[in-house]
Structure formats: C-alpha cells, structure tokens
C-alpha cells in the first residue's frame, strides 16, 4: 500500500505543477490524473469513473449549462446595464449594488461561473464611470464568494459535503440551510468593502489590447482583389436587356457575385458611321452606382462590377453576350475612397443575423452594403 501512496502524491504534485504553470489546459490535466491513477493500479476503472455519476458532479455541470445560457441570451449584459442604471456613477453606490447583485446570482449559480459571466459587464461599467477596473473586479470576486455561501448550490463544496453527509447516514443540508449565516457574512463583507476595504483596493488601469484588424488594403490582397473583379457591359445584342439580376442567374448558375451596377446618367448618343457598337465610354461620361437588387432591370450600356473566377465570369459573359474586361491594377485606388471601401465583419454568437440569409434580411436595401 505504501507504493500507491507515493504514486498518488507524485501524481498530485505533477498536477499542481501543471495547474500553476498552465503548460496544459486544466481539463486536460484533470483527465490525465484520472488516467494515471488507473494505469498505476491505484484505482480501478469503476472507481475512477464513479465520480461522473455523482449527483453533485452532475449538478455542477448543469449549473455551468445554466450559466452559459445566461451569457448567450444576453441576460448577463442586461444585468450589467441595470447595475449601471441603479448604481449611477457613485463608486460607493455602484460597489454596493454590484456586490449585492453578484451575490444574488452566485447563490443560485456557481460563484466561479457568475464571475466569468459578469466580468465583461463589470469592465464596461468601470469604463463608463471612469474607475480603475481593480476597484470593481475585486469586489466582484468577493461578492460572488460571499453569495455562494447563501444556498446549497452556491458553491461546489456545499454540494459535496451535503452528498457525503447523506452517504454516511446523516441528514443532508437543505437548500436554505446556509442562508442565515450566509446573509450575515454578505452584509458584513459589503460593509467592510465600502468602508475599510475600498481604501485598500489598488488603482490599476488595465491596458486593453484591441483585436488586430486588417486594413482595407490588406483585405484587398487577402481576397485577391482586383484580380477576380471584372467589368461586364450590357451590349445591344445582349440577352440581359430588360431582364432583372435575378433572371440572370449570375450567382445561382455561374457562382459570380454582382457587387454593383453602374448606369449612364445621360442616354447613349446616336451611333455615327465609323463608331463601334459597344465601344468604351469616354472618361467624361458620368455614371450612377446602383445596388444589385434582385429586381433591378438591366439596361443598355449598364456596367456590372462582378467578382468570381475568370472561367465562371467568361462562361456567364458568353451566355449573355456581354462585353468583359478585368479591373486594371491601376484602378486599385478606386476600391478604397472616401465613399467606397471594403471591410471584413465577424458575426458574434448573439448576433440577430445568425441563421438568416442576405435576401431575407434585405441587407443591401437597409444598409446600402454589398456582401
């Protein structure tokens, strides 16, 4: 039995080292500990896996699911806004309201999960009232810990101890068994933080690093622009005259994206002898830019700015008898002007655009942007 003790202590020491150094993720370390205990015959497979069927473990897992739902549904952000609305800009009042709200949440969720949920909201609060984040983050942590002592499910040790009491024949703790002493601890903790504790809080202004964003010129290189941009002109002989963009099937049949349509502001002059039908416009011709809406009727001399592989663009232009030419490299500066630009947008998990298509959202009509 002595060798198993030393093996267990060695595994425990290695786990502590990995937890402190963070060389491996916490969940990976915990999994390796269980596997190591099985491999060295310290525990049988049934003993090692028995914890996964423990009601306390399942309850803790369920609390994390509830916490995740609180974050995804925006409830945590709403709580942060309510705290700011009630607490105002007074540091004392804001600290009191925040600690009380955090304690209330952590008494029904896990204290660790509550801190993780409200951490972004508290950072926003600190920015709004121009307070050092440390003045609110430390009260946030202590408020969650004190709130965890109010109910049975507020903190993990409460559940584990209650489960052990039941296994050894004693009466388990009730849901509100900790509430009287927990409330006293909470009131004392808040009072201490508002009087003595606030003078001990450090003033640390966190330096928040912004997410690196590619500038428009870099995005042009990433998406091979203008290498896959083309001008398609609607000629007199083109079958697109009088049809809508939706009828053209550029996207559905050929995989070509129409980014914009340029239309002459003045009618085409009568062709004289010696002029070529479909010749390029002189530089002085003014054009207006139209959004590529599905019901847009195409007219003679419309220029379609399209994006796609050269083989697909060639196939589409041949089908509809369109004049085609690539966007010249000299026209790079026209892609980024004071009126026109390019950006890469990432949808967050709570975006109301998730699960919808561009046509359903009327994205171009409402925002005047082309995807």
Short mmCIF file of C-alpha atoms in Angstrom, two decimals:
data_model
loop_
_atom_site.label_atom_id
_atom_site.label_comp_id
_atom_site.label_asym_id
_atom_site.label_seq_id
_atom_site.Cartn_x
_atom_site.Cartn_y
_atom_site.Cartn_z
CA UNK A 1 0.00 0.00 0.00
CA UNK A 2 2.95 2.30 0.64
CA UNK A 3 3.92 2.43 -3.05
CA UNK A 4 0.39 3.53 -4.00
CA UNK A 5 0.64 6.42 -1.54
CA UNK A 6 3.87 7.66 -3.11
CA UNK A 7 2.44 7.27 -6.61
CA UNK A 8 -0.64 9.26 -5.61
CA UNK A 9 1.48 12.02 -4.05
CA UNK A 10 3.66 12.16 -7.17
CA UNK A 11 0.64 12.46 -9.46
CA UNK A 12 -0.81 15.12 -7.17
CA UNK A 13 2.44 17.12 -7.20
CA UNK A 14 2.63 16.91 -11.01
CA UNK A 15 -0.98 18.06 -11.29
CA UNK A 16 -0.33 21.05 -9.01
CA UNK A 17 2.73 21.97 -11.08
CA UNK A 18 0.71 21.84 -14.31
CA UNK A 19 -2.14 23.82 -12.75
CA UNK A 20 0.25 26.57 -11.64
CA UNK A 21 2.35 26.75 -14.81
CA UNK A 22 -0.65 26.28 -17.16
CA UNK A 23 1.51 24.27 -19.56
CA UNK A 24 -1.62 22.21 -20.25
CA UNK A 25 -5.30 23.11 -20.07
CA UNK A 26 -7.00 22.45 -16.74
CA UNK A 27 -9.40 19.88 -18.16
CA UNK A 28 -6.56 18.02 -19.88
CA UNK A 29 -4.61 17.88 -16.59
CA UNK A 30 -7.65 16.53 -14.73
CA UNK A 31 -8.18 13.85 -17.38
CA UNK A 32 -4.51 12.86 -17.24
CA UNK A 33 -4.73 12.50 -13.44
CA UNK A 34 -7.62 10.03 -13.73
CA UNK A 35 -5.88 8.05 -16.46
CA UNK A 36 -2.62 7.95 -14.48
CA UNK A 37 -4.34 6.62 -11.38
CA UNK A 38 -5.86 3.82 -13.49
CA UNK A 39 -2.59 2.97 -15.25
CA UNK A 40 -0.67 2.69 -11.95
CA UNK A 41 -3.42 0.49 -10.45
CA UNK A 42 -4.16 2.99 -7.70
CA UNK A 43 -7.82 2.99 -8.75
CA UNK A 44 -9.90 0.54 -10.69
CA UNK A 45 -11.79 1.69 -13.75
CA UNK A 46 -15.10 1.59 -11.87
CA UNK A 47 -13.66 3.66 -9.02
CA UNK A 48 -12.12 6.21 -11.37
CA UNK A 49 -15.35 6.70 -13.30
CA UNK A 50 -17.66 6.65 -10.31
CA UNK A 51 -17.42 10.41 -9.90
CA UNK A 52 -19.14 11.04 -13.22
CA UNK A 53 -22.35 9.54 -11.87
CA UNK A 54 -22.21 11.52 -8.65
CA UNK A 55 -25.25 13.80 -8.26
CA UNK A 56 -23.03 16.64 -7.07
CA UNK A 57 -20.91 16.47 -10.23
CA UNK A 58 -24.00 16.39 -12.44
CA UNK A 59 -25.47 19.35 -10.57
CA UNK A 60 -22.28 21.36 -11.06
CA UNK A 61 -22.30 20.52 -14.78
CA UNK A 62 -25.92 21.65 -15.01
CA UNK A 63 -25.02 24.94 -13.32
CA UNK A 64 -22.41 25.61 -15.99
CA UNK A 65 -25.05 24.97 -18.66
CA UNK A 66 -27.38 27.46 -16.99
CA UNK A 67 -24.50 29.94 -16.76
CA UNK A 68 -23.74 29.53 -20.45
CA UNK A 69 -27.39 30.14 -21.31
CA UNK A 70 -27.32 33.30 -19.18
CA UNK A 71 -24.41 34.60 -21.22
CA UNK A 72 -25.74 33.56 -24.65
CA UNK A 73 -29.20 35.02 -24.11
CA UNK A 74 -27.78 38.41 -23.13
CA UNK A 75 -29.06 38.23 -19.53
CA UNK A 76 -25.60 38.99 -18.12
CA UNK A 77 -25.30 42.10 -20.31
CA UNK A 78 -28.77 43.24 -19.23
CA UNK A 79 -27.79 42.81 -15.59
CA UNK A 80 -24.71 44.94 -16.17
CA UNK A 81 -26.84 47.72 -17.68
CA UNK A 82 -29.32 47.53 -14.80
CA UNK A 83 -26.48 47.76 -12.28
CA UNK A 84 -25.20 50.90 -14.01
CA UNK A 85 -28.69 52.37 -14.11
CA UNK A 86 -29.34 51.75 -10.40
CA UNK A 87 -25.81 52.36 -9.13
CA UNK A 88 -25.21 55.51 -11.15
CA UNK A 89 -21.71 56.96 -11.19
CA UNK A 90 -21.09 57.00 -7.43
CA UNK A 91 -18.30 54.47 -6.64
CA UNK A 92 -19.79 53.56 -3.24
CA UNK A 93 -23.30 53.08 -4.53
CA UNK A 94 -22.08 51.21 -7.60
CA UNK A 95 -19.95 48.87 -5.48
CA UNK A 96 -22.87 48.12 -3.17
CA UNK A 97 -25.34 47.43 -5.99
CA UNK A 98 -22.81 45.33 -7.91
CA UNK A 99 -21.80 43.17 -4.93
CA UNK A 100 -25.41 42.59 -3.94
CA UNK A 101 -26.44 41.66 -7.50
CA UNK A 102 -23.44 39.37 -7.92
CA UNK A 103 -24.11 37.67 -4.59
CA UNK A 104 -27.74 37.13 -5.56
CA UNK A 105 -26.71 35.49 -8.84
CA UNK A 106 -23.96 33.35 -7.33
CA UNK A 107 -26.36 31.99 -4.71
CA UNK A 108 -28.28 30.24 -7.49
CA UNK A 109 -25.41 29.72 -9.95
CA UNK A 110 -21.84 28.67 -9.24
CA UNK A 111 -19.70 31.52 -7.89
CA UNK A 112 -16.98 30.84 -10.48
CA UNK A 113 -19.49 30.85 -13.32
CA UNK A 114 -21.04 34.09 -12.08
CA UNK A 115 -17.69 35.88 -12.11
CA UNK A 116 -17.00 34.61 -15.61
CA UNK A 117 -20.42 35.80 -16.79
CA UNK A 118 -20.27 39.30 -15.30
CA UNK A 119 -16.59 40.01 -15.89
CA UNK A 120 -17.14 41.68 -19.30
CA UNK A 121 -20.10 43.70 -17.98
CA UNK A 122 -18.09 44.94 -14.98
CA UNK A 123 -15.23 46.01 -17.25
CA UNK A 124 -17.74 48.03 -19.26
CA UNK A 125 -19.09 49.54 -16.03
CA UNK A 126 -15.60 50.60 -14.99
CA UNK A 127 -15.07 52.23 -18.37
CA UNK A 128 -18.43 54.04 -18.24
CA UNK A 129 -17.84 55.60 -14.79
CA UNK A 130 -14.09 56.09 -15.44
CA UNK A 131 -12.99 53.92 -12.49
CA UNK A 132 -9.91 51.68 -12.38
CA UNK A 133 -11.15 48.13 -13.16
CA UNK A 134 -9.45 46.85 -10.00
CA UNK A 135 -11.87 48.94 -7.91
CA UNK A 136 -14.75 46.80 -9.18
CA UNK A 137 -13.15 43.46 -10.07
CA UNK A 138 -12.02 42.65 -6.53
CA UNK A 139 -15.45 43.47 -5.02
CA UNK A 140 -16.95 41.36 -7.82
CA UNK A 141 -14.87 38.36 -6.76
CA UNK A 142 -15.64 38.70 -3.05
CA UNK A 143 -19.32 39.33 -3.71
CA UNK A 144 -19.53 36.09 -5.70
CA UNK A 145 -17.72 34.12 -2.97
CA UNK A 146 -19.98 35.51 -0.24
CA UNK A 147 -23.09 34.87 -2.33
CA UNK A 148 -22.00 31.27 -2.83
CA UNK A 149 -22.36 30.71 0.92
CA UNK A 150 -26.06 31.63 0.94
CA UNK A 151 -27.57 28.48 -0.63
CA UNK A 152 -26.71 24.84 -1.09
CA UNK A 153 -25.87 25.16 -4.78
CA UNK A 154 -23.97 28.43 -4.45
CA UNK A 155 -20.59 26.77 -4.26
CA UNK A 156 -19.23 23.33 -5.06
CA UNK A 157 -18.04 22.34 -1.53
CA UNK A 158 -21.59 22.79 -0.20
CA UNK A 159 -22.88 20.17 -2.61
CA UNK A 160 -20.03 17.74 -1.97
CA UNK A 161 -20.33 17.96 1.83
CA UNK A 162 -24.12 17.54 1.68
CA UNK A 163 -23.69 14.47 -0.53
CA UNK A 164 -21.15 12.94 1.87
CA UNK A 165 -23.46 13.51 4.84
CA UNK A 166 -26.18 11.54 3.08
CA UNK A 167 -23.79 8.70 2.20
CA UNK A 168 -22.74 8.29 5.85
CA UNK A 169 -26.28 8.25 7.22
CA UNK A 170 -26.59 11.86 8.33
CA UNK A 171 -29.27 14.29 7.23
CA UNK A 172 -28.08 16.29 4.16
CA UNK A 173 -28.18 20.06 4.13
CA UNK A 174 -31.35 21.72 2.87
CA UNK A 175 -31.36 24.29 0.08
CA UNK A 176 -31.54 27.24 2.51
CA UNK A 177 -29.63 25.71 5.43
CA UNK A 178 -26.75 28.16 4.85
CA UNK A 179 -28.94 31.23 4.27
CA UNK A 180 -28.98 32.83 7.78
CA UNK A 181 -25.22 32.78 8.28
CA UNK A 182 -24.64 33.43 4.57
CA UNK A 183 -26.65 36.66 4.65
CA UNK A 184 -24.77 37.86 7.73
CA UNK A 185 -21.45 37.17 6.02
CA UNK A 186 -22.64 39.01 2.90
CA UNK A 187 -23.75 42.11 4.82
CA UNK A 188 -20.52 42.18 6.81
CA UNK A 189 -18.44 41.71 3.65
CA UNK A 190 -20.22 44.51 1.77
CA UNK A 191 -19.89 46.82 4.80
CA UNK A 192 -16.18 46.07 5.06
CA UNK A 193 -15.64 46.70 1.34
CA UNK A 194 -17.49 50.04 1.47
CA UNK A 195 -15.53 51.33 4.48
CA UNK A 196 -12.08 49.86 5.11
CA UNK A 197 -11.72 47.66 2.05
CA UNK A 198 -12.18 50.39 -0.55
CA UNK A 199 -9.11 52.19 0.79
CA UNK A 200 -7.09 49.02 0.34
CA UNK A 201 -8.12 48.43 -3.26
CA UNK A 202 -5.33 49.10 -5.77
CA UNK A 203 -5.72 51.57 -8.62
CA UNK A 204 -4.73 49.62 -11.70
CA UNK A 205 -5.79 50.84 -15.09
CA UNK A 206 -5.85 47.75 -17.27
CA UNK A 207 -4.39 48.12 -20.70
CA UNK A 208 -6.91 46.56 -23.08
CA UNK A 209 -5.38 45.49 -26.35
CA UNK A 210 -7.64 45.76 -29.33
CA UNK A 211 -8.17 42.92 -31.71
CA UNK A 212 -5.92 43.35 -34.74
CA UNK A 213 -7.97 44.41 -37.73
CA UNK A 214 -6.82 44.11 -41.32
CA UNK A 215 -6.89 47.45 -43.08
CA UNK A 216 -8.72 47.72 -46.45
CA UNK A 217 -5.50 47.48 -48.45
CA UNK A 218 -4.60 44.18 -46.72
CA UNK A 219 -8.12 42.83 -47.28
CA UNK A 220 -7.77 43.56 -51.00
CA UNK A 221 -4.66 41.37 -51.06
CA UNK A 222 -6.27 38.62 -48.97
CA UNK A 223 -9.33 38.35 -51.22
CA UNK A 224 -7.28 38.72 -54.42
CA UNK A 225 -8.91 41.99 -55.39
CA UNK A 226 -8.99 43.34 -58.04
CA UNK A 227 -7.59 40.13 -59.57
CA UNK A 228 -11.03 38.48 -59.62
CA UNK A 229 -13.05 41.64 -60.35
CA UNK A 230 -14.44 42.22 -63.85
CA UNK A 231 -16.46 44.79 -65.76
CA UNK A 232 -19.34 43.31 -67.76
CA UNK A 233 -21.08 45.66 -70.22
CA UNK A 234 -24.64 45.10 -71.43
CA UNK A 235 -24.43 45.35 -75.23
CA UNK A 236 -27.18 45.90 -77.79
CA UNK A 237 -27.13 42.21 -78.66
CA UNK A 238 -27.11 41.05 -75.02
CA UNK A 239 -29.96 38.88 -73.83
CA UNK A 240 -29.88 40.65 -70.44
CA UNK A 241 -31.55 43.81 -71.71
CA UNK A 242 -34.89 44.13 -69.94
CA UNK A 243 -34.20 41.26 -67.54
CA UNK A 244 -33.65 41.51 -63.80
CA UNK A 245 -30.50 40.47 -61.98
CA UNK A 246 -32.40 37.56 -60.50
CA UNK A 247 -33.25 36.34 -64.02
CA UNK A 248 -29.57 36.45 -64.98
CA UNK A 249 -28.64 33.59 -62.65
CA UNK A 250 -25.16 35.03 -62.07
CA UNK A 251 -24.96 33.69 -58.53
CA UNK A 252 -27.08 30.54 -58.76
CA UNK A 253 -25.87 29.18 -62.11
CA UNK A 254 -22.39 30.62 -62.53
CA UNK A 255 -21.16 31.39 -59.00
CA UNK A 256 -20.47 35.03 -59.89
CA UNK A 257 -21.26 37.84 -57.43
CA UNK A 258 -22.61 41.14 -58.76
CA UNK A 259 -21.17 43.84 -56.49
CA UNK A 260 -22.69 46.91 -58.12
CA UNK A 261 -24.24 48.22 -61.32
CA UNK A 262 -23.07 51.43 -62.98
CA UNK A 263 -25.57 53.20 -65.23
CA UNK A 264 -25.14 56.17 -67.57
CA UNK A 265 -26.73 59.38 -66.36
CA UNK A 266 -27.40 60.50 -69.94
CA UNK A 267 -28.71 58.44 -72.85
CA UNK A 268 -26.30 56.94 -75.34
CA UNK A 269 -25.82 59.20 -78.38
CA UNK A 270 -26.87 58.02 -81.83
CA UNK A 271 -24.12 55.97 -83.42
CA UNK A 272 -22.49 57.53 -86.44
CA UNK A 273 -20.66 55.87 -89.24
CA UNK A 274 -17.32 54.58 -88.09
CA UNK A 275 -18.17 54.21 -84.40
CA UNK A 276 -18.13 50.76 -82.88
CA UNK A 277 -21.13 49.45 -81.07
CA UNK A 278 -20.14 48.51 -77.54
CA UNK A 279 -17.08 50.78 -77.52
CA UNK A 280 -15.85 52.08 -74.20
CA UNK A 281 -17.32 55.23 -72.71
CA UNK A 282 -15.19 58.35 -72.86
CA UNK A 283 -13.80 59.42 -69.49
CA UNK A 284 -16.22 62.34 -69.29
CA UNK A 285 -19.32 60.11 -69.17
CA UNK A 286 -20.88 60.22 -65.70
CA UNK A 287 -22.46 57.15 -64.16
CA UNK A 288 -24.54 56.45 -61.11
CA UNK A 289 -23.97 53.44 -58.89
CA UNK A 290 -26.98 51.19 -58.27
CA UNK A 291 -27.39 48.50 -55.66
CA UNK A 292 -27.50 45.00 -57.21
CA UNK A 293 -31.02 44.23 -56.02
CA UNK A 294 -32.67 41.07 -57.40
CA UNK A 295 -35.46 43.05 -59.13
CA UNK A 296 -33.14 45.61 -60.77
CA UNK A 297 -33.92 45.82 -64.53
CA UNK A 298 -30.80 45.91 -66.67
CA UNK A 299 -30.50 48.41 -69.50
CA UNK A 300 -28.24 49.00 -72.46
CA UNK A 301 -24.70 50.11 -71.52
CA UNK A 302 -25.06 49.08 -67.88
CA UNK A 303 -21.72 48.03 -66.44
CA UNK A 304 -21.82 45.22 -63.90
CA UNK A 305 -18.94 45.02 -61.44
CA UNK A 306 -18.70 41.30 -60.72
CA UNK A 307 -16.42 39.09 -58.66
CA UNK A 308 -15.58 35.48 -59.39
CA UNK A 309 -13.21 33.06 -61.02
CA UNK A 310 -12.23 34.02 -64.56
CA UNK A 311 -13.64 30.78 -66.03
CA UNK A 312 -17.04 31.37 -64.43
CA UNK A 313 -17.12 35.03 -65.44
CA UNK A 314 -16.20 34.08 -69.01
CA UNK A 315 -18.97 31.49 -69.13
CA UNK A 316 -21.57 33.98 -67.87
CA UNK A 317 -20.46 36.73 -70.27
CA UNK A 318 -20.59 34.33 -73.23
CA UNK A 319 -24.05 33.12 -72.27
CA UNK A 320 -25.49 36.65 -72.18
CA UNK A 321 -23.21 38.14 -74.88
CA UNK A 322 -21.64 40.72 -72.58
CA UNK A 323 -18.52 42.74 -73.10
CA UNK A 324 -15.96 41.80 -70.44
CA UNK A 325 -12.70 43.18 -69.20
CA UNK A 326 -10.83 42.75 -65.89
CA UNK A 327 -10.42 45.61 -63.44
CA UNK A 328 -6.98 47.06 -64.09
CA UNK A 329 -4.39 47.17 -61.34
CA UNK A 330 -4.33 50.95 -61.86
CA UNK A 331 -7.90 51.00 -60.55
CA UNK A 332 -6.91 49.74 -57.09
CA UNK A 333 -7.32 53.22 -55.66
CA UNK A 334 -10.96 53.26 -56.79
CA UNK A 335 -11.75 50.34 -54.48
CA UNK A 336 -10.92 52.45 -51.41
CA UNK A 337 -12.14 56.04 -51.50
CA UNK A 338 -14.00 58.34 -49.14
CA UNK A 339 -17.26 56.90 -50.47
CA UNK A 340 -16.31 53.27 -51.17
CA UNK A 341 -14.43 50.77 -49.04
CA UNK A 342 -14.10 47.15 -48.01
CA UNK A 343 -14.28 45.54 -44.58
CA UNK A 344 -14.28 42.07 -43.04
CA UNK A 345 -17.07 41.55 -40.49
CA UNK A 346 -17.31 38.71 -37.95
CA UNK A 347 -20.71 37.74 -36.52
CA UNK A 348 -20.72 37.25 -32.72
CA UNK A 349 -22.72 34.32 -31.27
CA UNK A 350 -25.62 36.56 -30.17
CA UNK A 351 -26.00 38.40 -33.49
CA UNK A 352 -29.56 38.54 -34.82
CA UNK A 353 -28.13 37.80 -38.28
CA UNK A 354 -27.23 34.22 -37.36
CA UNK A 355 -29.45 31.70 -39.15
CA UNK A 356 -30.80 34.16 -41.72
CA UNK A 357 -29.88 34.77 -45.35
CA UNK A 358 -28.96 38.03 -47.03
CA UNK A 359 -32.16 38.27 -49.09
CA UNK A 360 -34.38 37.67 -46.07
CA UNK A 361 -32.61 40.46 -44.16
CA UNK A 362 -32.84 42.91 -47.10
CA UNK A 363 -29.24 43.67 -46.20
CA UNK A 364 -28.39 45.76 -49.22
CA UNK A 365 -31.64 47.73 -49.17
CA UNK A 366 -31.46 48.62 -45.47
CA UNK A 367 -27.72 49.16 -45.03
CA UNK A 368 -26.58 50.02 -48.59
CA UNK A 369 -23.77 47.48 -48.30
CA UNK A 370 -22.83 44.68 -50.65
CA UNK A 371 -21.74 41.34 -49.22
#
